[in-house]
Short mmCIF file of C-alpha atoms in Angstrom, two decimals:
data_model
loop_
_atom_site.label_atom_id
_atom_site.label_comp_id
_atom_site.label_asym_id
_atom_site.label_seq_id
_atom_site.Cartn_x
_atom_site.Cartn_y
_atom_site.Cartn_z
CA VAL A 1 117.34 -33.41 28.13
CA GLY A 2 118.89 -29.19 28.86
CA VAL A 3 117.89 -28.53 25.03
CA ALA A 4 114.26 -29.34 25.09
CA GLU A 5 113.68 -27.49 28.57
CA THR A 6 114.80 -24.36 27.02
CA TYR A 7 112.17 -24.97 24.13
CA LYS A 8 109.98 -26.24 26.60
CA GLN A 9 109.33 -23.01 28.61
CA PRO A 10 108.71 -20.35 26.25
CA THR A 11 105.96 -23.13 24.56
CA GLU A 12 104.25 -23.53 27.85
CA VAL A 13 104.25 -19.12 28.24
CA PHE A 14 102.73 -18.76 24.89
CA LYS A 15 99.69 -21.54 25.40
CA ASN A 16 99.01 -19.31 28.72
CA ILE A 17 99.13 -16.22 26.11
CA ALA A 18 96.84 -18.15 24.35
CA ARG A 19 94.77 -18.95 27.33
CA GLY A 20 94.15 -15.53 28.47
CA GLN A 21 93.96 -14.56 24.69
CA LEU A 22 91.23 -17.14 24.28
CA THR A 23 89.42 -15.97 27.68
CA VAL A 24 88.82 -12.72 26.37
CA VAL A 25 88.13 -13.50 23.51
CA SER A 26 85.21 -15.92 24.53
CA THR A 27 83.66 -13.25 27.00
CA ALA A 28 83.37 -10.29 24.60
CA ILE A 29 81.67 -12.27 22.53
CA ALA A 30 79.88 -13.66 25.30
CA GLY A 31 79.03 -9.74 26.66
CA ALA A 32 78.23 -7.83 22.94
CA VAL A 33 75.50 -11.43 22.33
CA VAL A 34 74.06 -11.12 25.62
CA LEU A 35 74.26 -6.91 24.44
CA TYR A 36 72.08 -7.88 21.20
CA CYS A 37 70.04 -10.78 22.76
CA SER A 38 68.82 -7.77 25.51
CA LEU A 39 67.88 -4.83 22.64
CA PHE A 40 67.06 -7.66 20.38
CA TRP A 41 64.42 -8.39 23.62
CA VAL A 42 63.85 -4.26 23.40
CA VAL A 43 62.89 -3.74 19.75
CA TRP A 44 60.95 -6.36 19.39
CA ARG A 45 59.48 -5.73 22.63
CA ALA A 46 59.17 -2.40 21.40
CA ALA A 47 57.11 -3.75 18.08
CA ARG A 48 54.84 -5.74 19.70
CA ARG A 49 53.72 -2.67 21.85
CA ILE A 50 53.75 -0.10 18.49
CA GLU A 51 51.66 -3.55 16.91
CA GLN A 52 49.33 -3.22 19.85
CA GLN A 53 48.58 -0.16 20.19
CA HIS A 54 48.23 0.28 15.90
CA ARG A 55 45.43 -2.23 15.59
CA ALA A 56 43.72 -0.83 19.24
CA LEU A 57 43.23 2.86 17.09
CA LYS A 58 42.40 0.30 14.09
CA GLU A 59 39.42 -1.15 16.22
CA ARG A 60 38.88 1.39 17.39
CA THR A 61 38.85 4.18 14.45
CA ASP A 62 37.20 1.17 13.31
CA GLU A 63 34.07 1.30 16.43
CA LEU A 64 34.23 5.73 16.07
CA ARG A 65 33.04 5.42 11.67
CA SER A 66 30.54 2.24 13.32
CA SER A 67 28.99 4.41 15.32
CA GLU A 68 29.24 7.49 13.36
CA GLU A 69 27.32 5.81 10.56
CA GLN A 70 24.88 4.11 13.37
CA VAL A 71 24.76 7.77 14.05
CA ARG A 72 23.70 9.51 11.30
CA GLN A 73 20.99 6.00 11.03
CA LEU A 74 19.31 6.80 13.35
CA GLN A 75 19.03 10.69 12.84
CA LYS A 76 17.12 9.61 9.00
CA LEU A 77 14.85 7.58 11.06
CA GLU A 78 13.99 9.80 13.52
CA ALA A 79 13.89 13.33 11.13
CA VAL A 80 10.97 10.40 8.56
CA GLY A 81 9.96 9.78 11.86
CA ARG A 82 8.83 12.78 13.20
CA LEU A 83 7.79 13.83 10.33
CA ALA A 84 5.18 10.68 9.83
CA GLY A 85 4.06 11.08 12.99
CA GLY A 86 3.40 15.47 12.41
CA VAL A 87 0.97 14.32 8.63
CA ALA A 88 -0.28 11.67 10.65
CA HIS A 89 -2.02 13.68 13.17
CA ASP A 90 -4.06 15.28 10.91
CA PHE A 91 -4.33 12.46 8.38
CA ASN A 92 -5.67 10.74 12.19
CA ASN A 93 -8.45 13.82 12.30
CA LEU A 94 -9.62 13.34 8.49
CA LEU A 95 -10.01 9.59 9.33
CA THR A 96 -12.11 10.40 12.27
CA VAL A 97 -14.65 12.23 9.90
CA VAL A 98 -14.64 9.97 6.94
CA ASN A 99 -14.47 6.60 8.65
CA GLY A 100 -17.15 7.63 11.39
CA ARG A 101 -19.96 9.19 8.97
CA ALA A 102 -19.77 5.90 6.65
CA GLN A 103 -20.06 4.15 9.70
CA ILE A 104 -23.09 5.97 10.81
CA LEU A 105 -24.37 5.95 6.90
CA LEU A 106 -24.81 1.90 7.29
CA GLY A 107 -25.86 1.56 10.15
CA ARG A 108 -28.82 3.76 8.78
CA LEU A 109 -28.66 1.95 5.83
CA PRO A 110 -31.49 -1.10 4.96
CA PRO A 111 -29.72 -4.04 4.80
CA ASP A 112 -31.40 -4.71 0.74
CA SER A 113 -29.93 -0.93 -0.19
CA ARG A 114 -28.24 -0.80 -3.31
CA GLU A 115 -26.15 2.01 -1.42
CA ARG A 116 -24.72 -0.43 0.73
CA LYS A 117 -21.74 -2.39 -1.27
CA ASN A 118 -20.26 1.19 -1.72
CA VAL A 119 -20.45 2.38 1.57
CA GLU A 120 -18.91 -0.84 2.36
CA LEU A 121 -16.20 -0.37 0.52
CA ILE A 122 -15.22 3.43 1.56
CA LEU A 123 -15.21 2.02 5.67
CA ALA A 124 -12.71 -1.38 4.27
CA THR A 125 -10.87 1.75 2.90
CA GLY A 126 -10.94 3.90 5.18
CA LYS A 127 -9.68 1.53 7.76
CA ARG A 128 -6.74 -0.08 5.10
CA ALA A 129 -5.91 3.75 5.26
CA ALA A 130 -5.49 4.00 8.98
CA ALA A 131 -4.40 0.65 9.74
CA LEU A 132 -0.87 2.63 7.54
CA THR A 133 -1.13 5.02 9.49
CA ARG A 134 -0.83 2.87 12.25
CA GLN A 135 2.25 1.41 10.94
CA LEU A 136 4.18 5.60 10.51
CA LEU A 137 3.06 6.78 14.26
CA ALA A 138 4.67 2.36 15.35
CA PHE A 139 7.93 3.78 13.07
CA SER A 140 8.35 7.01 14.31
CA ARG A 141 7.21 5.24 17.77
CA LYS A 142 4.81 7.72 18.60
CA GLN A 143 1.72 5.19 18.95
CA VAL A 144 0.24 4.41 23.00
CA LEU A 145 1.32 1.75 24.64
CA GLU A 146 0.02 -0.56 26.44
CA PRO A 147 2.82 -2.91 27.75
CA ARG A 148 2.03 -6.13 30.21
CA VAL A 149 4.72 -8.45 31.91
CA VAL A 150 5.11 -11.50 29.36
CA ASP A 151 6.87 -14.40 28.56
CA LEU A 152 8.33 -14.36 25.21
CA ASN A 153 7.79 -18.64 25.45
CA THR A 154 4.15 -18.41 26.29
CA ALA A 155 3.79 -15.99 23.34
CA VAL A 156 5.41 -17.46 20.17
CA GLY A 157 3.96 -20.65 20.85
CA ASP A 158 0.77 -19.51 20.95
CA MET A 159 0.53 -18.05 17.92
CA ALA A 160 2.57 -21.83 16.39
CA ALA A 161 -0.61 -22.92 14.88
CA MET A 162 -1.02 -19.99 13.42
CA LEU A 163 2.74 -19.69 12.05
CA ARG A 164 2.43 -22.74 10.89
CA ARG A 165 -0.79 -21.70 8.57
CA LEU A 166 0.75 -18.74 7.79
CA ILE A 167 4.30 -19.87 6.00
CA GLY A 168 2.24 -22.92 4.00
CA GLU A 169 3.45 -26.78 3.65
CA ASP A 170 6.60 -26.26 2.03
CA ILE A 171 7.81 -24.58 5.04
CA ASP A 172 9.26 -26.00 7.71
CA PHE A 173 9.02 -24.32 11.13
CA VAL A 174 11.06 -25.04 14.06
CA PHE A 175 10.40 -22.78 18.08
CA ARG A 176 13.28 -23.10 20.21
CA PRO A 177 12.19 -22.11 23.15
CA GLY A 178 15.18 -20.91 25.53
CA ALA A 179 14.64 -22.57 28.91
CA ALA A 180 14.33 -20.88 32.59
CA LEU A 181 13.39 -17.73 30.14
CA GLY A 182 13.03 -14.47 31.75
CA ARG A 183 10.27 -12.13 30.89
CA VAL A 184 10.72 -9.16 29.26
CA LYS A 185 7.33 -5.71 29.32
CA VAL A 186 5.76 -5.28 26.22
CA ASP A 187 2.42 -4.72 24.61
CA PRO A 188 1.40 -7.56 23.94
CA SER A 189 -0.31 -6.70 20.28
CA GLN A 190 3.17 -5.22 18.94
CA LEU A 191 4.41 -8.60 19.79
CA GLU A 192 2.78 -10.52 17.44
CA GLN A 193 2.60 -7.61 15.00
CA VAL A 194 5.92 -7.98 14.52
CA VAL A 195 6.34 -11.09 14.81
CA MET A 196 3.94 -12.10 12.25
CA ASN A 197 5.50 -9.26 9.94
CA LEU A 198 9.25 -10.71 9.99
CA VAL A 199 7.15 -14.06 9.24
CA VAL A 200 5.72 -13.12 6.73
CA ASN A 201 8.56 -11.64 4.80
CA ALA A 202 10.32 -14.61 5.54
CA ARG A 203 7.82 -16.70 3.81
CA ASP A 204 8.55 -14.36 0.70
CA ALA A 205 12.01 -14.72 0.44
CA MET A 206 11.25 -19.46 -0.20
CA GLN A 207 9.64 -19.42 -2.43
CA ALA A 208 10.71 -22.30 -2.34
CA GLY A 209 10.71 -23.91 0.70
CA GLY A 210 12.75 -23.21 3.35
CA HIS A 211 13.82 -23.27 6.84
CA LEU A 212 11.99 -21.67 9.80
CA THR A 213 13.32 -21.39 13.10
CA ILE A 214 12.26 -19.08 15.72
CA GLU A 215 14.25 -19.16 18.88
CA THR A 216 13.69 -17.61 22.34
CA ALA A 217 17.36 -17.38 25.39
CA ASN A 218 18.09 -14.80 28.09
CA VAL A 219 21.19 -13.93 26.60
CA GLU A 220 23.50 -10.24 28.37
CA LEU A 221 24.51 -7.23 26.42
CA ASP A 222 28.07 -6.18 27.31
CA ARG A 223 30.08 -2.80 26.49
CA ARG A 224 31.65 -3.65 23.47
CA TYR A 225 28.42 -3.61 22.36
CA ALA A 226 26.51 -1.61 23.48
CA THR A 227 29.32 -0.06 21.78
CA GLU A 228 29.15 -0.83 18.21
CA HIS A 229 25.12 -0.54 18.07
CA ALA A 230 24.08 2.77 19.20
CA GLY A 231 21.25 3.61 21.44
CA VAL A 232 22.28 0.44 23.43
CA ALA A 233 22.14 0.30 27.20
CA PRO A 234 24.94 -2.71 27.84
CA GLY A 235 22.88 -5.53 30.21
CA PRO A 236 20.25 -8.39 30.51
CA TYR A 237 17.75 -9.02 27.79
CA VAL A 238 15.73 -11.08 25.96
CA LEU A 239 16.37 -12.24 22.78
CA LEU A 240 13.74 -13.51 20.39
CA ALA A 241 15.69 -14.83 16.64
CA ILE A 242 13.46 -15.59 13.59
CA SER A 243 15.93 -17.49 10.55
CA ASP A 244 14.71 -17.98 7.10
CA THR A 245 16.74 -20.29 4.06
CA GLY A 246 15.89 -17.48 1.68
CA VAL A 247 17.80 -15.57 -0.45
CA GLY A 248 19.35 -13.25 1.64
CA MET A 249 20.12 -9.33 0.94
CA ASP A 250 23.15 -8.06 -0.03
CA ALA A 251 24.51 -4.77 1.66
CA GLU A 252 23.09 -1.92 -0.32
CA THR A 253 19.30 -3.37 0.30
CA ARG A 254 20.04 -4.37 4.00
CA ALA A 255 21.67 -0.50 4.60
CA HIS A 256 17.94 0.76 3.89
CA ALA A 257 15.89 -2.66 4.86
CA PHE A 258 14.71 -0.40 7.73
CA GLU A 259 13.29 2.69 6.54
CA PRO A 260 10.05 3.04 5.46
CA PHE A 261 8.38 2.39 2.16
CA PHE A 262 11.52 0.43 0.84
CA THR A 263 10.55 -2.74 -0.56
CA THR A 264 12.10 -5.54 -2.84
CA LYS A 265 8.78 -6.62 -3.47
CA GLU A 266 6.71 -5.87 -6.90
CA LEU A 267 4.17 -2.88 -7.36
CA GLY A 268 0.87 -3.74 -5.26
CA HIS A 269 2.72 -6.45 -2.97
CA GLY A 270 3.69 -4.94 0.02
CA THR A 271 3.42 -1.37 1.09
CA GLY A 272 7.31 -1.36 2.76
CA LEU A 273 5.86 -0.32 5.90
CA GLY A 274 6.16 -4.12 7.56
CA LEU A 275 10.28 -3.21 9.12
CA ALA A 276 10.16 -0.36 9.78
CA THR A 277 6.81 -0.66 11.93
CA VAL A 278 9.40 -3.76 13.29
CA TYR A 279 12.03 -0.97 14.21
CA GLY A 280 9.55 1.42 15.54
CA ILE A 281 8.27 -1.14 18.13
CA VAL A 282 11.28 -3.08 19.13
CA LYS A 283 12.60 0.63 19.45
CA GLN A 284 9.57 2.30 21.53
CA SER A 285 10.19 -1.02 24.16
CA GLY A 286 13.72 -0.28 24.81
CA GLY A 287 14.88 -3.23 22.99
CA ASP A 288 17.49 -3.57 19.97
CA VAL A 289 16.90 -5.53 16.75
CA TRP A 290 19.59 -6.50 14.24
CA LEU A 291 20.11 -7.69 10.91
CA TYR A 292 22.42 -10.52 9.88
CA THR A 293 21.87 -11.29 5.82
CA GLU A 294 23.92 -11.89 3.23
CA PRO A 295 22.35 -12.81 -0.90
CA GLY A 296 21.87 -16.95 -0.88
CA ARG A 297 21.74 -17.64 2.55
CA GLY A 298 18.52 -16.45 4.41
CA THR A 299 18.62 -13.63 6.41
CA THR A 300 17.83 -13.32 10.68
CA PHE A 301 16.87 -10.42 12.60
CA LYS A 302 18.10 -10.65 16.42
CA ILE A 303 15.00 -9.03 18.83
CA TYR A 304 16.85 -7.72 22.13
CA LEU A 305 14.25 -7.03 24.57
CA PRO A 306 15.58 -5.26 28.36
CA ARG A 307 15.03 -8.48 31.07
CA VAL A 308 12.62 -7.43 33.90
CA ALA A 309 11.64 -9.30 37.27
CA ASP A 310 8.04 -9.05 37.07
CA VAL A 311 6.27 -12.36 37.20
CA ALA A 312 4.19 -12.66 33.61
CA GLU A 313 0.66 -10.71 32.70
CA VAL A 314 -2.59 -13.38 32.67
CA PRO A 315 -5.22 -10.90 30.39
CA THR A 316 -8.37 -10.84 32.29
CA GLU A 317 -11.73 -11.09 30.15
CA THR A 318 -13.09 -7.41 29.74
CA PRO A 319 -17.00 -7.55 30.68
CA THR A 320 -19.59 -6.19 28.60
CA ILE A 321 -20.35 -2.58 28.74
CA ARG A 322 -22.89 -0.48 28.46
CA ARG A 323 -23.10 2.66 25.72
CA THR A 324 -25.36 4.51 26.99
CA GLY A 325 -25.91 7.30 29.46
CA SER A 326 -27.73 10.45 31.03
CA GLU A 327 -24.49 11.92 32.03
CA THR A 328 -23.62 16.24 30.63
CA ILE A 329 -19.99 15.77 28.44
CA LEU A 330 -17.91 18.74 27.48
CA LEU A 331 -16.50 18.36 24.51
CA VAL A 332 -13.39 20.13 23.54
CA GLU A 333 -11.69 19.62 19.81
CA ASP A 334 -10.87 22.63 18.04
CA ASP A 335 -11.24 19.98 13.90
CA ASP A 336 -15.00 21.37 13.46
CA ALA A 337 -15.51 17.88 12.13
CA VAL A 338 -14.12 15.68 14.04
CA ARG A 339 -16.66 17.65 16.66
CA ALA A 340 -19.69 17.60 15.12
CA PHE A 341 -18.76 13.91 14.76
CA ALA A 342 -17.72 12.54 18.09
CA ARG A 343 -21.02 14.96 19.07
CA GLU A 344 -23.62 13.09 17.28
CA ILE A 345 -22.07 9.75 18.87
CA LEU A 346 -22.60 11.11 22.11
CA GLY A 347 -25.68 12.33 22.01
CA ASP A 348 -26.83 9.11 19.93
CA HIS A 349 -25.85 7.95 23.26
CA GLY A 350 -27.66 9.62 25.16
CA TYR A 351 -25.64 12.60 26.67
CA THR A 352 -25.30 16.30 26.91
CA VAL A 353 -22.66 17.52 25.13
CA LEU A 354 -20.50 20.83 26.38
CA GLU A 355 -19.22 21.48 22.53
CA ALA A 356 -15.61 23.90 22.82
CA ARG A 357 -13.13 24.63 20.21
CA GLY A 358 -10.33 24.83 22.48
CA ALA A 359 -9.37 26.10 25.89
CA GLY A 360 -10.48 29.88 25.94
CA GLU A 361 -14.77 28.61 25.49
CA ALA A 362 -13.95 25.47 28.38
CA ILE A 363 -13.03 27.29 30.67
CA LEU A 364 -15.57 29.53 30.03
CA VAL A 365 -17.83 27.20 29.88
CA VAL A 366 -17.53 25.64 33.01
CA GLU A 367 -17.00 28.66 34.27
CA THR A 368 -20.91 29.83 33.70
CA TYR A 369 -22.46 26.27 33.36
CA THR A 370 -24.03 25.72 36.81
CA GLY A 371 -24.99 21.76 36.49
CA ASP A 372 -23.15 19.17 37.20
CA ILE A 373 -20.63 18.83 34.08
CA ASP A 374 -19.70 15.03 34.29
CA LEU A 375 -16.97 14.36 32.01
CA LEU A 376 -13.78 16.23 29.99
CA VAL A 377 -13.38 14.71 27.02
CA THR A 378 -10.83 16.62 24.79
CA ASP A 379 -8.49 16.96 21.87
CA VAL A 380 -4.64 16.50 23.78
CA VAL A 381 -3.17 18.31 20.36
CA MET A 382 -5.07 21.57 20.12
CA PRO A 383 -3.82 25.15 19.28
CA GLN A 384 -2.57 27.85 22.79
CA MET A 385 -3.74 25.28 25.32
CA SER A 386 -2.67 21.30 25.10
CA GLY A 387 -5.58 19.59 26.61
CA ARG A 388 -3.38 18.49 29.00
CA ALA A 389 -2.95 21.89 30.28
CA LEU A 390 -6.41 22.72 29.97
CA ALA A 391 -7.28 19.65 32.19
CA GLU A 392 -5.25 21.19 35.02
CA ARG A 393 -6.30 24.20 35.11
CA LEU A 394 -10.13 23.23 35.11
CA ALA A 395 -9.25 20.60 37.48
CA SER A 396 -9.49 24.40 40.26
CA LEU A 397 -12.68 24.58 39.53
CA ARG A 398 -14.66 20.87 39.14
CA PRO A 399 -12.14 18.42 41.14
CA GLU A 400 -13.81 14.78 40.92
CA MET A 401 -14.52 15.68 37.35
CA PRO A 402 -12.30 12.57 35.02
CA VAL A 403 -10.93 13.21 31.79
CA LEU A 404 -10.62 11.30 28.55
CA TYR A 405 -7.87 11.86 26.80
CA MET A 406 -8.15 11.64 22.47
CA SER A 407 -5.12 12.21 19.62
CA GLY A 408 -3.73 11.01 16.56
CA TYR A 409 -0.70 11.80 17.56
CA THR A 410 1.29 10.75 20.71
CA ASP A 411 2.11 13.83 23.06
CA ASP A 412 4.70 13.75 25.20
CA ALA A 413 1.50 15.96 27.21
CA ILE A 414 0.19 12.19 28.72
CA VAL A 415 3.49 10.06 27.71
CA ARG A 416 6.72 9.68 28.13
CA SER A 417 7.79 7.06 25.23
CA GLY A 418 4.25 6.04 24.33
CA VAL A 419 3.43 4.52 27.50
CA LEU A 420 0.48 5.72 29.17
CA GLU A 421 0.87 8.03 32.50
CA SER A 422 -0.63 6.54 35.31
CA GLY A 423 -4.04 6.81 35.88
CA ILE A 424 -4.28 8.94 32.34
CA ARG A 425 -6.88 7.48 30.16
CA PHE A 426 -7.02 7.45 26.81
CA ILE A 427 -8.72 7.27 23.09
CA GLU A 428 -7.12 6.99 19.90
CA LYS A 429 -7.93 8.85 16.62
CA PRO A 430 -9.32 7.58 14.49
CA PHE A 431 -11.95 5.33 16.72
CA THR A 432 -15.31 3.99 16.48
CA ILE A 433 -18.89 5.00 17.52
CA GLU A 434 -18.70 1.58 19.79
CA ALA A 435 -14.52 2.18 20.68
CA LEU A 436 -15.16 6.17 21.79
CA ALA A 437 -18.85 4.87 23.83
CA GLU A 438 -17.70 2.32 25.15
CA THR A 439 -14.98 4.78 26.70
CA VAL A 440 -16.81 6.93 27.77
CA ARG A 441 -18.90 4.74 29.58
CA ALA A 442 -16.51 2.39 31.32
CA LEU A 443 -14.83 6.51 32.53
CA LEU A 444 -17.68 6.89 34.12
CA ASP A 445 -18.68 3.83 35.83
CA ALA A 446 -15.53 3.74 37.42
CA SER A 447 -15.61 7.18 37.82
CA ALA A 448 -18.56 6.77 39.79
CA GLU A 449 -17.76 3.83 41.59
CA GLN A 450 -15.07 6.41 43.72
CA PRO A 451 -15.56 7.22 46.91
CA THR A 452 -16.05 10.77 47.08
CA THR A 453 -14.20 13.20 49.93
#
């Protein structure tokens, strides 16, 4: 027993020492694990943050690169638009004379004349040239719009029957109107042209048949969309989407789709102005157009038009207007041929016409003519002084004299972004005999109805 007790004491001592060392080691290991985990957590969080920042930087870089490319494309289209607008101004003066003189000559030829066919061909060709010029002006956003508050569901629904006849029986056509659709403010005739151009393109892309779908919906474009699409403001819009199951486009074709005179159709089967016209009309209406397409997977055009709170306007029938009169008209036009044509039209309809080649002559006529001048008809774009500046100058001499502006090119003197200022009357070149006579008569009658002070 004594020997056993002697050996038991050191054993307990060794056990206690071992327990203490184990506790120290365990504590050290636990501390090391905690420290490692903490360091791992810090490093992992830092890596995650760096990764997120890198991803955000990459996305921002891609957005900037995309915006840069869009801005470059917009600048190119703007430059082409300015050139097209300038050409259209001079070309429309020429067409005014060509088409007008052909119309006068056709009216003077007897019904059985052998020359009628030639004159009719000249007039028809001139009208086609005028239509091409209008398309150029639409692309360059230099046409004059007459916007009204429109319900897209009603507008497209009214066109449905015509569109079905246009695309043929081998293409299934579906119109899906959006519920509680908001209103937009557009020129109804221009909206119709947009839909027609896109539907014709869709039909041509589905030679073996397919499906054409037109949809409308209320949408909200956020800041992200606005950032990714140059020139678009965030806010409430109405979507008009036109989709087909045709051949689609590759990336190269898509990049040039909205450029004027670019076409994939055979020679003689397209001018290349259809999509350019769509682009110009939508942009001039304050909207945006976006193209989604892949080869073999069809094409979708998404048109976003700003939503308005106004009630849709119901078009009223225009009463028949007489064309003749006996009033005195001051005609100001710097192009001799256009001025001679307009003078002949007005003279043939009973008016007394005072002529002026420009602003200086017009001011002299007004200062020296002792009789009444019932109407000023003036070109807008003239050397030295614009038609708007001339009208303002003459207002102090003849405050009751109404003004009719005429031009083949819209100018900021009378329009803002292609929309006429309130109270301004305008006739677009090339105008027909009937158009000028009716516009002049309507303006004179409206002026006569106004109370004098």
